[in-house]
mmCIF file of C-alpha atoms in Angstrom:
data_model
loop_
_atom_site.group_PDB
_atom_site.id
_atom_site.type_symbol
_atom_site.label_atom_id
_atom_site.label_comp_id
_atom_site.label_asym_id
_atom_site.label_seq_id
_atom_site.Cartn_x
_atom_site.Cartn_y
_atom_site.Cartn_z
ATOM 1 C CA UNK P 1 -55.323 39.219 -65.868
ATOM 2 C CA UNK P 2 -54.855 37.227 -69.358
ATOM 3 C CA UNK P 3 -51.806 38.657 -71.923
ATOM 4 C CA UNK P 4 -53.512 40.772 -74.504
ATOM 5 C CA UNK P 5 -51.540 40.567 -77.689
ATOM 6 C CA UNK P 6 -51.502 44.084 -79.745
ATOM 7 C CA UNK P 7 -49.946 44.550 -83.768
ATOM 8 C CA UNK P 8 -48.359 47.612 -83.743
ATOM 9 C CA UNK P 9 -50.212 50.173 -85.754
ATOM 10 C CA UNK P 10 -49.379 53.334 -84.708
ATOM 11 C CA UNK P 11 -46.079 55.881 -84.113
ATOM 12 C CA UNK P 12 -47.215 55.433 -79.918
ATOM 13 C CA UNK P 13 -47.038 51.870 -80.016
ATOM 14 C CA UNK P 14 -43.556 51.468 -82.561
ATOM 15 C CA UNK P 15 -42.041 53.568 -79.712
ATOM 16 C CA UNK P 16 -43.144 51.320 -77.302
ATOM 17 C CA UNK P 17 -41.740 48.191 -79.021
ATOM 18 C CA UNK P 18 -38.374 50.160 -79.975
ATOM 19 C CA UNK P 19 -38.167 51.307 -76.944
ATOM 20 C CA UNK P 20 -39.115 48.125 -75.057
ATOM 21 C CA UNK P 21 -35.624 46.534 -74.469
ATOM 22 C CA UNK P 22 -33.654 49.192 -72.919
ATOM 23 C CA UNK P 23 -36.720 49.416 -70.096
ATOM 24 C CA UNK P 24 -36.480 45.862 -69.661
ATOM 25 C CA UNK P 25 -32.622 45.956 -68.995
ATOM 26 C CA UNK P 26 -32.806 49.487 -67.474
ATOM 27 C CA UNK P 27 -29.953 49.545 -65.173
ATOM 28 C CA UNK P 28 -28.095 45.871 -66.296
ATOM 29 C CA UNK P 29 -24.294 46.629 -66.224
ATOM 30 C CA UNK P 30 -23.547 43.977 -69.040
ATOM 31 C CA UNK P 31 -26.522 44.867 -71.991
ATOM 32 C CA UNK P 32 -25.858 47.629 -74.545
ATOM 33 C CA UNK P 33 -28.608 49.945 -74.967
ATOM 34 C CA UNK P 34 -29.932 50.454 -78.673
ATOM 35 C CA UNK P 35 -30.112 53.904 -80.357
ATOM 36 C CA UNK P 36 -34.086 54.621 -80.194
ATOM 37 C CA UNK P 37 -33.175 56.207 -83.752
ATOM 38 C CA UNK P 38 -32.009 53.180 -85.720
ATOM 39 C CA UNK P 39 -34.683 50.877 -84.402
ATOM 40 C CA UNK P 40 -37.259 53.285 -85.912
ATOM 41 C CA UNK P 41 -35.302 53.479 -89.041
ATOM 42 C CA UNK P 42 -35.055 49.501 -88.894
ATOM 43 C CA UNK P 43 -38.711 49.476 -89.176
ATOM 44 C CA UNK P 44 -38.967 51.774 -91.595
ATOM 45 C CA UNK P 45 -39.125 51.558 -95.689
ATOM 46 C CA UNK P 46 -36.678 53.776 -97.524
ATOM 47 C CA UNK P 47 -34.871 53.904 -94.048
ATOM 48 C CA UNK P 48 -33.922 49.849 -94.245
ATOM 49 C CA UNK P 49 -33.141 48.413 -97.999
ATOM 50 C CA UNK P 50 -33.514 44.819 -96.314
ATOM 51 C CA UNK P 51 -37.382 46.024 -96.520
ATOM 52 C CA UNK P 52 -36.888 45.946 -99.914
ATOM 53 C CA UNK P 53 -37.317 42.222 -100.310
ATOM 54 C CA UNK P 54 -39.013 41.545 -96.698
ATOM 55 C CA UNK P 55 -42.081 41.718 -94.682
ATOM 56 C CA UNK P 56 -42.724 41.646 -91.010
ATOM 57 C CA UNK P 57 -45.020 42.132 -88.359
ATOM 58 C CA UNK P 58 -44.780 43.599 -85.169
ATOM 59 C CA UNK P 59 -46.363 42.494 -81.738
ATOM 60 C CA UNK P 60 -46.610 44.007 -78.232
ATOM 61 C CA UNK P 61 -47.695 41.917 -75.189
ATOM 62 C CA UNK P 62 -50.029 43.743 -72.353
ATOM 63 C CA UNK P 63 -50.820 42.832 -69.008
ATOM 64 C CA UNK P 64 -52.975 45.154 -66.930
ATOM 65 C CA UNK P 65 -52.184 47.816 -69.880
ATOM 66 C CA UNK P 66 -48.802 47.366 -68.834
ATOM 67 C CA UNK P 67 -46.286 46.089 -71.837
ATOM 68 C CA UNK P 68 -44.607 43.028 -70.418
ATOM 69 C CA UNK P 69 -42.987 42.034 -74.219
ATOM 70 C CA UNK P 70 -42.287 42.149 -77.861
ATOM 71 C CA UNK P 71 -41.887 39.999 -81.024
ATOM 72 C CA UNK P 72 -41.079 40.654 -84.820
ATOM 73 C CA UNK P 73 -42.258 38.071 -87.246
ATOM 74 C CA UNK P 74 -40.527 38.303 -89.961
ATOM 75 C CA UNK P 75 -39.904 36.965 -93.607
ATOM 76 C CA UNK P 76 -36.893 37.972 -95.938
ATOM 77 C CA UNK P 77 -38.099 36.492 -99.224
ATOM 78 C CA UNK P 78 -34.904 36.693 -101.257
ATOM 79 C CA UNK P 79 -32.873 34.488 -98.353
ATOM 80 C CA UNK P 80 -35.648 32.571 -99.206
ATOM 81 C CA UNK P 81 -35.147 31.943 -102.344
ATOM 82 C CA UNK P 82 -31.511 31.169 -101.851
ATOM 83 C CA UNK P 83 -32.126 28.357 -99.459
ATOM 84 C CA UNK P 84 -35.265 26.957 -100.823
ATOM 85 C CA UNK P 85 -37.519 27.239 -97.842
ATOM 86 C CA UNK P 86 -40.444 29.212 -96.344
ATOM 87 C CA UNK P 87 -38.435 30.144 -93.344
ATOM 88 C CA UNK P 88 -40.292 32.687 -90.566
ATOM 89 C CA UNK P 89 -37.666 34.545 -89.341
ATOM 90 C CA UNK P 90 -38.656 36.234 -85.335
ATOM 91 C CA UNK P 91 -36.735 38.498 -83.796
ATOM 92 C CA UNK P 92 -36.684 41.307 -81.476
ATOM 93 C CA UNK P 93 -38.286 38.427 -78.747
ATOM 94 C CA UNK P 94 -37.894 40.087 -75.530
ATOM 95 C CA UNK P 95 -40.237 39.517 -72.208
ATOM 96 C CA UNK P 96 -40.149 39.181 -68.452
ATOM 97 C CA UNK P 97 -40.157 36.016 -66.828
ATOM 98 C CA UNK P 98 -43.444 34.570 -67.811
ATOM 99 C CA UNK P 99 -43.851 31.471 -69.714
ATOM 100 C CA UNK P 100 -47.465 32.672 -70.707
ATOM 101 C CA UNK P 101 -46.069 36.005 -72.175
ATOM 102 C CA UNK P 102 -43.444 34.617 -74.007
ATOM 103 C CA UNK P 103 -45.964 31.556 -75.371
ATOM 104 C CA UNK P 104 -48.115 34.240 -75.941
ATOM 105 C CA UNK P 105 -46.235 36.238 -78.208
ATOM 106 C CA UNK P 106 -44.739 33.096 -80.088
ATOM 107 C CA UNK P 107 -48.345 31.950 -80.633
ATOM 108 C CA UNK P 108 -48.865 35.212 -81.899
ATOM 109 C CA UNK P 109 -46.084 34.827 -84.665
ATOM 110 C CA UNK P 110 -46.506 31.566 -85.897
ATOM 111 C CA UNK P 111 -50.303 32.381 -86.641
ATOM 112 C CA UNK P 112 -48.747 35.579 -88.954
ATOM 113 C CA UNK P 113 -46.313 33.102 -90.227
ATOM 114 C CA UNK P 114 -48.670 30.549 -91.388
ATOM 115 C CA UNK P 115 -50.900 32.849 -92.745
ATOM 116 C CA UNK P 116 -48.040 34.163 -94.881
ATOM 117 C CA UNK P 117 -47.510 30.412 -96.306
ATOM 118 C CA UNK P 118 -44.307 29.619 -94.320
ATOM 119 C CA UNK P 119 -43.694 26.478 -92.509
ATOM 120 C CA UNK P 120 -41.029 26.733 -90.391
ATOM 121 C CA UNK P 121 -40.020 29.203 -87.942
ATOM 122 C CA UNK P 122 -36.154 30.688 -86.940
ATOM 123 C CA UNK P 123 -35.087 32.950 -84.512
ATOM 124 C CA UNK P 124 -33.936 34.862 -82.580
ATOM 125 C CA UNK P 125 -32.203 36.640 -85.919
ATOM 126 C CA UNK P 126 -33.228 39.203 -87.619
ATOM 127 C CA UNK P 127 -33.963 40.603 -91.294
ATOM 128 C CA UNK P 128 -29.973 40.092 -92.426
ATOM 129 C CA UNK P 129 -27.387 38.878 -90.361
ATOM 130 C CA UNK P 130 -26.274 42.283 -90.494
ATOM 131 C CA UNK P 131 -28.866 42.030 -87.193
ATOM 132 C CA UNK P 132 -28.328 40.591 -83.864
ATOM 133 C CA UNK P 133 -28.673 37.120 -84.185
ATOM 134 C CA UNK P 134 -29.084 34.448 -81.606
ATOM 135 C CA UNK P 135 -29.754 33.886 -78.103
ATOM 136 C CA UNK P 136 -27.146 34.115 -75.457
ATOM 137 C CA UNK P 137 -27.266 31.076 -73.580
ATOM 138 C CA UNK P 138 -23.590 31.519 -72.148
ATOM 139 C CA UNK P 139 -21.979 34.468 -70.869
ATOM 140 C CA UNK P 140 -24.817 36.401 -68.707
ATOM 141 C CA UNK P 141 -21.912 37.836 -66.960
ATOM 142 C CA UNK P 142 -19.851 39.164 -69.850
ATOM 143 C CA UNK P 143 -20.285 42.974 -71.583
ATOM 144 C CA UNK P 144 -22.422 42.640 -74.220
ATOM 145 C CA UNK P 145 -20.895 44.110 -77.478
ATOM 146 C CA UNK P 146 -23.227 46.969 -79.455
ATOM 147 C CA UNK P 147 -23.310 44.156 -82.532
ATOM 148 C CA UNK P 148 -24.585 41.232 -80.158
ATOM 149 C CA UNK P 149 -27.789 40.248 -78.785
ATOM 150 C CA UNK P 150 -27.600 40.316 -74.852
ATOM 151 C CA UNK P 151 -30.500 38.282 -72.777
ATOM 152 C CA UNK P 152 -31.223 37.310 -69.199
ATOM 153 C CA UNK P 153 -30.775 33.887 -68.079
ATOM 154 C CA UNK P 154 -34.362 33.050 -67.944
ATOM 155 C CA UNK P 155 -34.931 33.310 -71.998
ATOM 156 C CA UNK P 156 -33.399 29.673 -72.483
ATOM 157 C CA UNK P 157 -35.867 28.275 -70.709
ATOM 158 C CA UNK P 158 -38.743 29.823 -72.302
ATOM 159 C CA UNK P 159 -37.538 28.876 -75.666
ATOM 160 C CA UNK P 160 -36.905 25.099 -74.479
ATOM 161 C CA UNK P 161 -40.429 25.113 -72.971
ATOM 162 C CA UNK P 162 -41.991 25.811 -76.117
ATOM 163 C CA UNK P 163 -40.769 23.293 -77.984
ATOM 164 C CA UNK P 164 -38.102 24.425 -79.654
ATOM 165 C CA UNK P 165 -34.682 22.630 -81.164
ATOM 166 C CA UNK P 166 -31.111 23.956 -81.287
ATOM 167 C CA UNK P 167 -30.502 24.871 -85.265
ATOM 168 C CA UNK P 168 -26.778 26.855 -84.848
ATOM 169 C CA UNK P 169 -24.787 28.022 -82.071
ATOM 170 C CA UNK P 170 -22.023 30.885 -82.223
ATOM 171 C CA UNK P 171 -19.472 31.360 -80.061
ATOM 172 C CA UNK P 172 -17.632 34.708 -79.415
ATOM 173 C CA UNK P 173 -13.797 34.580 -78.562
ATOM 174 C CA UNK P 174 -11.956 37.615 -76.657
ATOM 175 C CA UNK P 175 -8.486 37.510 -77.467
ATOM 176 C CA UNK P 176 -5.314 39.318 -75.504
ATOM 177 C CA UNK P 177 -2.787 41.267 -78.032
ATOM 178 C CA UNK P 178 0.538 40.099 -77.963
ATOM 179 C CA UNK P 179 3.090 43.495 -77.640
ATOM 180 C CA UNK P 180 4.413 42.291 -81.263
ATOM 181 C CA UNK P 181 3.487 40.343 -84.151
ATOM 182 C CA UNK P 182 4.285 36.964 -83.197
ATOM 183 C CA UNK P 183 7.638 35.564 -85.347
ATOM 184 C CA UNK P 184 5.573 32.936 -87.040
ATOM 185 C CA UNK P 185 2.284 34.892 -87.888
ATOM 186 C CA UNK P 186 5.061 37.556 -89.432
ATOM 187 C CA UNK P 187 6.979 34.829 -91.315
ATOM 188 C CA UNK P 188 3.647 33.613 -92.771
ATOM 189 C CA UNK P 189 2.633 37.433 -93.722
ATOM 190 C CA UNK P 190 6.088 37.291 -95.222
ATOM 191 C CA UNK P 191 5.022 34.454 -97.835
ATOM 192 C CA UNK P 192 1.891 34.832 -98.467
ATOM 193 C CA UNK P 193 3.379 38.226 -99.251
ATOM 194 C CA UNK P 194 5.904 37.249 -101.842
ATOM 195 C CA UNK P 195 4.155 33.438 -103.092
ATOM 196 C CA UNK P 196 0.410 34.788 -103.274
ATOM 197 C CA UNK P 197 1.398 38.377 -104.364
ATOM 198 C CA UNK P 198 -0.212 39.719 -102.278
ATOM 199 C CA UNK P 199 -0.464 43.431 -101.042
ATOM 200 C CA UNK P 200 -2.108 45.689 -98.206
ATOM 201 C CA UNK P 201 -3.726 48.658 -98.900
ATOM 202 C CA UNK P 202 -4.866 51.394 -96.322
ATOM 203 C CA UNK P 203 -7.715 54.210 -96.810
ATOM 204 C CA UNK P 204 -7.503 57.083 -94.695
ATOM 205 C CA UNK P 205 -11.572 57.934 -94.686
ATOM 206 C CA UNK P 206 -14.817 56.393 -96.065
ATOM 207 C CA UNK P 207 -14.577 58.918 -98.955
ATOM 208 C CA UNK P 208 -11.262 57.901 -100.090
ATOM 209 C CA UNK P 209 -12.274 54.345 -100.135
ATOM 210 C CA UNK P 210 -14.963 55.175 -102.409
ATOM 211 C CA UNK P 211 -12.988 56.651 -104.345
ATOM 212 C CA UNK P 212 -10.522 53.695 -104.828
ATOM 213 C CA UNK P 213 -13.523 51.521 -104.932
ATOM 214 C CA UNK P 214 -16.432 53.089 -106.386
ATOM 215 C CA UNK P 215 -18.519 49.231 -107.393
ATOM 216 C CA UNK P 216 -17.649 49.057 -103.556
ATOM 217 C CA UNK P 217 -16.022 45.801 -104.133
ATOM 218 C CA UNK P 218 -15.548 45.433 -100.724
ATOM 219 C CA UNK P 219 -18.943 44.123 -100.357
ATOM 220 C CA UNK P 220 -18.253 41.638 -103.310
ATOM 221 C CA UNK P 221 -15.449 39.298 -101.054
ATOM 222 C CA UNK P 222 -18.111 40.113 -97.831
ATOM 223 C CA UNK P 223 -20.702 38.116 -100.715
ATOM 224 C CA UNK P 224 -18.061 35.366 -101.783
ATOM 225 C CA UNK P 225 -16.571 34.476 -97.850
ATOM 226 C CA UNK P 226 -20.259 34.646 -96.246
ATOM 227 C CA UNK P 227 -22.213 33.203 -99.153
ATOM 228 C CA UNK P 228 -22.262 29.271 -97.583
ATOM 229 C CA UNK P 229 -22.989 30.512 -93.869
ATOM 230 C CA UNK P 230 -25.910 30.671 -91.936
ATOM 231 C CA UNK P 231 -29.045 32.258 -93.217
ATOM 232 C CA UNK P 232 -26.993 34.770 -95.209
ATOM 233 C CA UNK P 233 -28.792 36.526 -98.518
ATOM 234 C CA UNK P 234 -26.999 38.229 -100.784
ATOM 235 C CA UNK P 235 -26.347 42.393 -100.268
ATOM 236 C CA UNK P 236 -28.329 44.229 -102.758
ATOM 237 C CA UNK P 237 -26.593 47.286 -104.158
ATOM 238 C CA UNK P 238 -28.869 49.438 -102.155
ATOM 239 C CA UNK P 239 -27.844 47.398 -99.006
ATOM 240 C CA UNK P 240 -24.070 48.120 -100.120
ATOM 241 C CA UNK P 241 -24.720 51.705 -100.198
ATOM 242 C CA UNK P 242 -26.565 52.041 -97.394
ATOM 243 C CA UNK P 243 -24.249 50.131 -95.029
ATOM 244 C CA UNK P 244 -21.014 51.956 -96.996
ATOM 245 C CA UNK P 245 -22.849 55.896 -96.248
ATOM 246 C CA UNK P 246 -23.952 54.366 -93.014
ATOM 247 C CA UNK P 247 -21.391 52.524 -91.149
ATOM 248 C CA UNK P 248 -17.898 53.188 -92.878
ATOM 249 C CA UNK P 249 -18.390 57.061 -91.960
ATOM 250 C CA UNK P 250 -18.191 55.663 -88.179
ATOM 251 C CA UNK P 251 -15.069 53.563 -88.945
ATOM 252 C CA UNK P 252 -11.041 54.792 -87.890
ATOM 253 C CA UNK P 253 -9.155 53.403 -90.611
ATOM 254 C CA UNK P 254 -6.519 52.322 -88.758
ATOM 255 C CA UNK P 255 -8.412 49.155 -88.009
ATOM 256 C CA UNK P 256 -9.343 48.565 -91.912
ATOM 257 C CA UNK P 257 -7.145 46.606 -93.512
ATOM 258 C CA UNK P 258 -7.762 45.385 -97.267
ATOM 259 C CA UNK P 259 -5.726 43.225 -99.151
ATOM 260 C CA UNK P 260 -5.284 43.094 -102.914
ATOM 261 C CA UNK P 261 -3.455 40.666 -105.424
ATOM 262 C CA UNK P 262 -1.064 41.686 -108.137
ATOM 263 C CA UNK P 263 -4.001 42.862 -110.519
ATOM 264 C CA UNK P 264 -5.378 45.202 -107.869
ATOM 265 C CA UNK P 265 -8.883 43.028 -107.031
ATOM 266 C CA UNK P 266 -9.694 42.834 -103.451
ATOM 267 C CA UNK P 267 -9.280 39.108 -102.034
ATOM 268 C CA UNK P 268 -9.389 39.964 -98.032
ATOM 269 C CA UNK P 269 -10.984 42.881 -95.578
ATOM 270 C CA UNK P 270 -10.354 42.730 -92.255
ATOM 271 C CA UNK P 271 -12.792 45.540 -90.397
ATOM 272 C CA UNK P 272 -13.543 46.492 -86.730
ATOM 273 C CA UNK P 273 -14.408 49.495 -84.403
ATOM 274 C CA UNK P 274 -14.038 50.988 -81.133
ATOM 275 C CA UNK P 275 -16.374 49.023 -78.057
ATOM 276 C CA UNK P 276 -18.744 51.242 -77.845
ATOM 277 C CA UNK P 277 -21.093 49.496 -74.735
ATOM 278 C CA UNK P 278 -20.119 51.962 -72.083
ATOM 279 C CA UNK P 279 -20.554 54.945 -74.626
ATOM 280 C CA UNK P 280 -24.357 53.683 -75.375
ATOM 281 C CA UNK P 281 -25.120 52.755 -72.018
ATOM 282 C CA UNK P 282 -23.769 56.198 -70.912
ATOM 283 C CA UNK P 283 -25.778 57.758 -74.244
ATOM 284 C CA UNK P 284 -29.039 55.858 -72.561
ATOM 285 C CA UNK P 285 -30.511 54.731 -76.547
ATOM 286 C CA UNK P 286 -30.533 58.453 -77.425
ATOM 287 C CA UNK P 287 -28.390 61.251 -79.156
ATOM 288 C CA UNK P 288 -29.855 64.271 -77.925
ATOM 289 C CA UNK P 289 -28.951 65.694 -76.191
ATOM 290 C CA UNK P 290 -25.812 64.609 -74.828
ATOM 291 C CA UNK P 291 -25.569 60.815 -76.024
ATOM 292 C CA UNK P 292 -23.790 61.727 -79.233
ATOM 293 C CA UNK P 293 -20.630 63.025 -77.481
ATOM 294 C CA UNK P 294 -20.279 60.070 -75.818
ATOM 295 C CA UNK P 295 -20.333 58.280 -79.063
ATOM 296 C CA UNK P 296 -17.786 60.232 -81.198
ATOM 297 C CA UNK P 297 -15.595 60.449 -78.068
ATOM 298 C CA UNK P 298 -15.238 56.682 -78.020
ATOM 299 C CA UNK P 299 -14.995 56.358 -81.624
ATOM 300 C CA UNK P 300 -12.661 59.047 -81.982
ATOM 301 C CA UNK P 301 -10.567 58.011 -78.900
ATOM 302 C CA UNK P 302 -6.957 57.592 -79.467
ATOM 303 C CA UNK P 303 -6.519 55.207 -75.968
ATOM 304 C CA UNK P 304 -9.359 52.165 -75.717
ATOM 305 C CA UNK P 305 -9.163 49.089 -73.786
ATOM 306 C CA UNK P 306 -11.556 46.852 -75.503
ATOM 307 C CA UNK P 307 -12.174 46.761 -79.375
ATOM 308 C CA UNK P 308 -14.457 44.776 -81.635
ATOM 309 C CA UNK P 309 -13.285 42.298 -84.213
ATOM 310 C CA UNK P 310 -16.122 43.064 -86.867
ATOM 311 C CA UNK P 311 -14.762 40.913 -89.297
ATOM 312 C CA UNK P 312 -12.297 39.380 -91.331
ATOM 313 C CA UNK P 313 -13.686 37.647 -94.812
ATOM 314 C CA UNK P 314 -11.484 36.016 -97.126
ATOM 315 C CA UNK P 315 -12.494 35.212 -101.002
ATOM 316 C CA UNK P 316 -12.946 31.674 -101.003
ATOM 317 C CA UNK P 317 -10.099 31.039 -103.737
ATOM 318 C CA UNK P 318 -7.861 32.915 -101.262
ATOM 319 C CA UNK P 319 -8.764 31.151 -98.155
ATOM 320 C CA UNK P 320 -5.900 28.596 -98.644
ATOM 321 C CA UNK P 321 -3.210 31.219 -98.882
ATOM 322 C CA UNK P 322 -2.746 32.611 -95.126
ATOM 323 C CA UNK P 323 -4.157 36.064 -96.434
ATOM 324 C CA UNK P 324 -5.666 36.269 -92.652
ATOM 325 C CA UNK P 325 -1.774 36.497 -91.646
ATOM 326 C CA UNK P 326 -1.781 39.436 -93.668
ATOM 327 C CA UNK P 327 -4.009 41.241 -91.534
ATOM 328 C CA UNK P 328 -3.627 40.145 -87.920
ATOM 329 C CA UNK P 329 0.721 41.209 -88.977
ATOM 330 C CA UNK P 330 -1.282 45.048 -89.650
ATOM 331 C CA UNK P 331 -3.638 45.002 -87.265
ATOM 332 C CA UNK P 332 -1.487 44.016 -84.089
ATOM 333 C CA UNK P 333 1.029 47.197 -84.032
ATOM 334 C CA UNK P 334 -2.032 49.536 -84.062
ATOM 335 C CA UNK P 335 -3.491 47.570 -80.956
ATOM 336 C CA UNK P 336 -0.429 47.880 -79.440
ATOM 337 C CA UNK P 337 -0.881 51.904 -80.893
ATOM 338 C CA UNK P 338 -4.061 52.248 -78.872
ATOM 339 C CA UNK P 339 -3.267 50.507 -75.733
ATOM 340 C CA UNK P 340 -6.061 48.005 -76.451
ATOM 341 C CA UNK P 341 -6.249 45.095 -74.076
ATOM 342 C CA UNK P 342 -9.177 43.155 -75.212
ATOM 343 C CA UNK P 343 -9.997 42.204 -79.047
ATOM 344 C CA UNK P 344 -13.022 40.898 -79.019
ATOM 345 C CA UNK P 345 -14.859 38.618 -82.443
ATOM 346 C CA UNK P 346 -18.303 38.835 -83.459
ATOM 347 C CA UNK P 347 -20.208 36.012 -83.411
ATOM 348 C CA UNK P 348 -18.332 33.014 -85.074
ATOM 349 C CA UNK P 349 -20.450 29.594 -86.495
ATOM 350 C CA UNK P 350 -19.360 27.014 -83.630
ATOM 351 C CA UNK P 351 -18.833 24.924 -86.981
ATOM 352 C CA UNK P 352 -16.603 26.979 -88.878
ATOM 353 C CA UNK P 353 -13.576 25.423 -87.612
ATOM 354 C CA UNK P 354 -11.376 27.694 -90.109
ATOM 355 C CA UNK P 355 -12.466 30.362 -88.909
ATOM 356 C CA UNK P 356 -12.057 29.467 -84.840
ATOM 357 C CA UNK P 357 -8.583 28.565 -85.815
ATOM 358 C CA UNK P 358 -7.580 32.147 -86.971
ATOM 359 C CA UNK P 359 -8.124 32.957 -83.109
ATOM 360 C CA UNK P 360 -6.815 30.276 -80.878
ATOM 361 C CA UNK P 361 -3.453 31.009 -82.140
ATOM 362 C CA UNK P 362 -3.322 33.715 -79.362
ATOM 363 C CA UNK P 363 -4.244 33.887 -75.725
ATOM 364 C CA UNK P 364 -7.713 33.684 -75.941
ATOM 365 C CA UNK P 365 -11.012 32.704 -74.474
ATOM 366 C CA UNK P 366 -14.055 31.513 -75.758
ATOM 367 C CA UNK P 367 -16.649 34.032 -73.339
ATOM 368 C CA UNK P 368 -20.032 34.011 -75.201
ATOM 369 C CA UNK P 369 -22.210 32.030 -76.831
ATOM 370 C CA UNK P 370 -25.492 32.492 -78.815
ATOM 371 C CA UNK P 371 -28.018 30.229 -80.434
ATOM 372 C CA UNK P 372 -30.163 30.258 -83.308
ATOM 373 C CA UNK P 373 -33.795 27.557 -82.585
ATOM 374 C CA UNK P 374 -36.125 26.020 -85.307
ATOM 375 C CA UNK P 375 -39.291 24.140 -85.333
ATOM 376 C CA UNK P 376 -42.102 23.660 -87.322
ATOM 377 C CA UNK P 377 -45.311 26.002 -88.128
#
């Protein structure tokens, strides 16, 4: 039987399409399950301030009533207006292993895409690059991290079948602690220190670092380091606050680190969390009503092996002055604190050199890799 394509309409069919994924990769040992609750909210206006400034449009695929996949056209009109272009964004792409579903779904897309005046078409990402972003085209055998986007083998070729062209790649590096901070990263922490004037501050708790920082200035070096990379747009202040009630009340502030100058302005954060995977997959996409404990017990723990690297952004002016010293000389002693064997990055541009450099200073591996396609509507 033929692939029926479907827009999602009602509440039955946007839990089929948030729900879709974790079916799919029921019982994979390496994908992290999504919470059913965000991908509703996601979808949702006055739930996601990205849908402030974007529009999208959800598709199921059906074979024999069956759903077999899943896209999200969408189109964030302010990211638009930064770069110019009448970029179709797609995301939430997922299928089984049929080139007919997958075109299918694709044709499906750029049809909503052209009818909404854009002319080129980018994916898989999402609304922000606060999403998942990119395909994994290397590393099918590596735990996915609850920020990434984790994929069977099989998608490459679907996406190389259609037509599409490699736009970016990112590459995720997994780094081994050293027991101390190494002589010369603590001798650079030392300058930078006493040339740059340069200070680190610690919050105990999301409230106290609103309190410090109620403009959540944070979010204003997060703007300055990221404004040049790939597909980013600009955080409105609902975004900020949103992400700053959101997130930051998940976050043990042992692993934020913020550096200031001498006239107390933020020039560096350096942010990450827990690995939650084997919480989430144990959690099974849902809270209730036992997948919250497993949550707060990882993100709570006081012992972890594996931790993510959220991210480390640097104000451009400061870039030059080793501030990143700064924070791997505070952040190694509390990995050492935890017991924490594996640090691994979020996705890092394969081109930002700068960036890849911070890293390969320690023992290290580059494990994962994830691509961004383009073509033409």
């Amino acid at each position: 039987m033929s692939v029926e394509i479907r827009r999602v309409q009602t509440k039955r069919e946007m839990r089929e399409f948030v729900g879709f994924a974790n079916k799919l990769y029921n019982g994979n040992k390496y994908y992290c399950p999504t919470l059913y609750y965000d991908e509703i909210n996601t979808f949702t206006k006055g739930k996601n301030p990205a849908l402030d400034f974007s529009e999208f449009g959800l598709f199921l695929a059906y074979r024999d009533n069956k759903t077999v996949g899943r896209i999200a056209a969408i189109i964030n009109h302010k990211a638009n207006e930064v770069w110019q272009c009448k970029k179709m964004r797609f995301g939430w792409f997922d299928f089984i292993d049929d080139l007919e579903v997958s075109h299918a779904l694709l044709d499906t897309a750029r049809v909503w895409g052209r009818e909404h005046g854009m002319t080129e078409m980018n994916g898989p990402v999402g609304f922000t690059d606060m999403d998942k972003e990119g395909l994994l085209v290397d590393g099918y055998a590596e735990m996915a991290a609850m920020p990434e986007q984790y994929n069977f083998p099989y998608y490459e070729k679907h996406f190389t079948d259609y037509g599409f062209e490699k736009d970016v790649d990112w590459i995720a590096i997994q780094i081994t602690p050293p027991n101390a901070v190494p002589e010369r990263w603590q001798r650079m922490a030392d300058i930078v220190q006493r040339r740059s004037h340069l200070h680190i501050i610690k919050v105990k708790n999301s409230k106290e670092l609103l309190q410090r920082y109620p403009n959540m200035e944070y979010f204003e070096v997060l703007s300055d380091a990221y404004s040049k990379l790939y597909n980013y747009q600009p955080l409105t202040k609902e975004q900020m606050r949103f992400y700053s009630e959101y997130y930051f009340g998940l976050l043990n502030f042992d692993f934020v680190t913020i550096i200031e100058h001498d006239k107390n302005e933020i020039v560096a954060l350096g942010l990450g969390m827990p690995d939650l995977t084997i919480a989430m997959q144990k959690a099974g996409g849902t809270l209730f009503p036992f997948g919250w404990y497993h949550l707060i017990k990882a993100l709570k723990a006081k012992k972890m092996d594996a931790f993510d690297l959220l991210l480390i952004a640097v104000r451009p002016d400061y870039q030059e002055h080793g501030a990143h010293a700064l924070i791997f000389a505070e952040q190694i002693p509390w990995f050492n604190k935890y017991g924490i064997k594996r640090v691994e990055t979020t996705n890092i541009l394969e081109a930002n050199s700068k960036n890849i450099a911070n890293f390969t200073g320690f023992d290290h591996r580059i494990h994962k890799r994830h691509r961004a396609y383009k073509m033409a509507l």
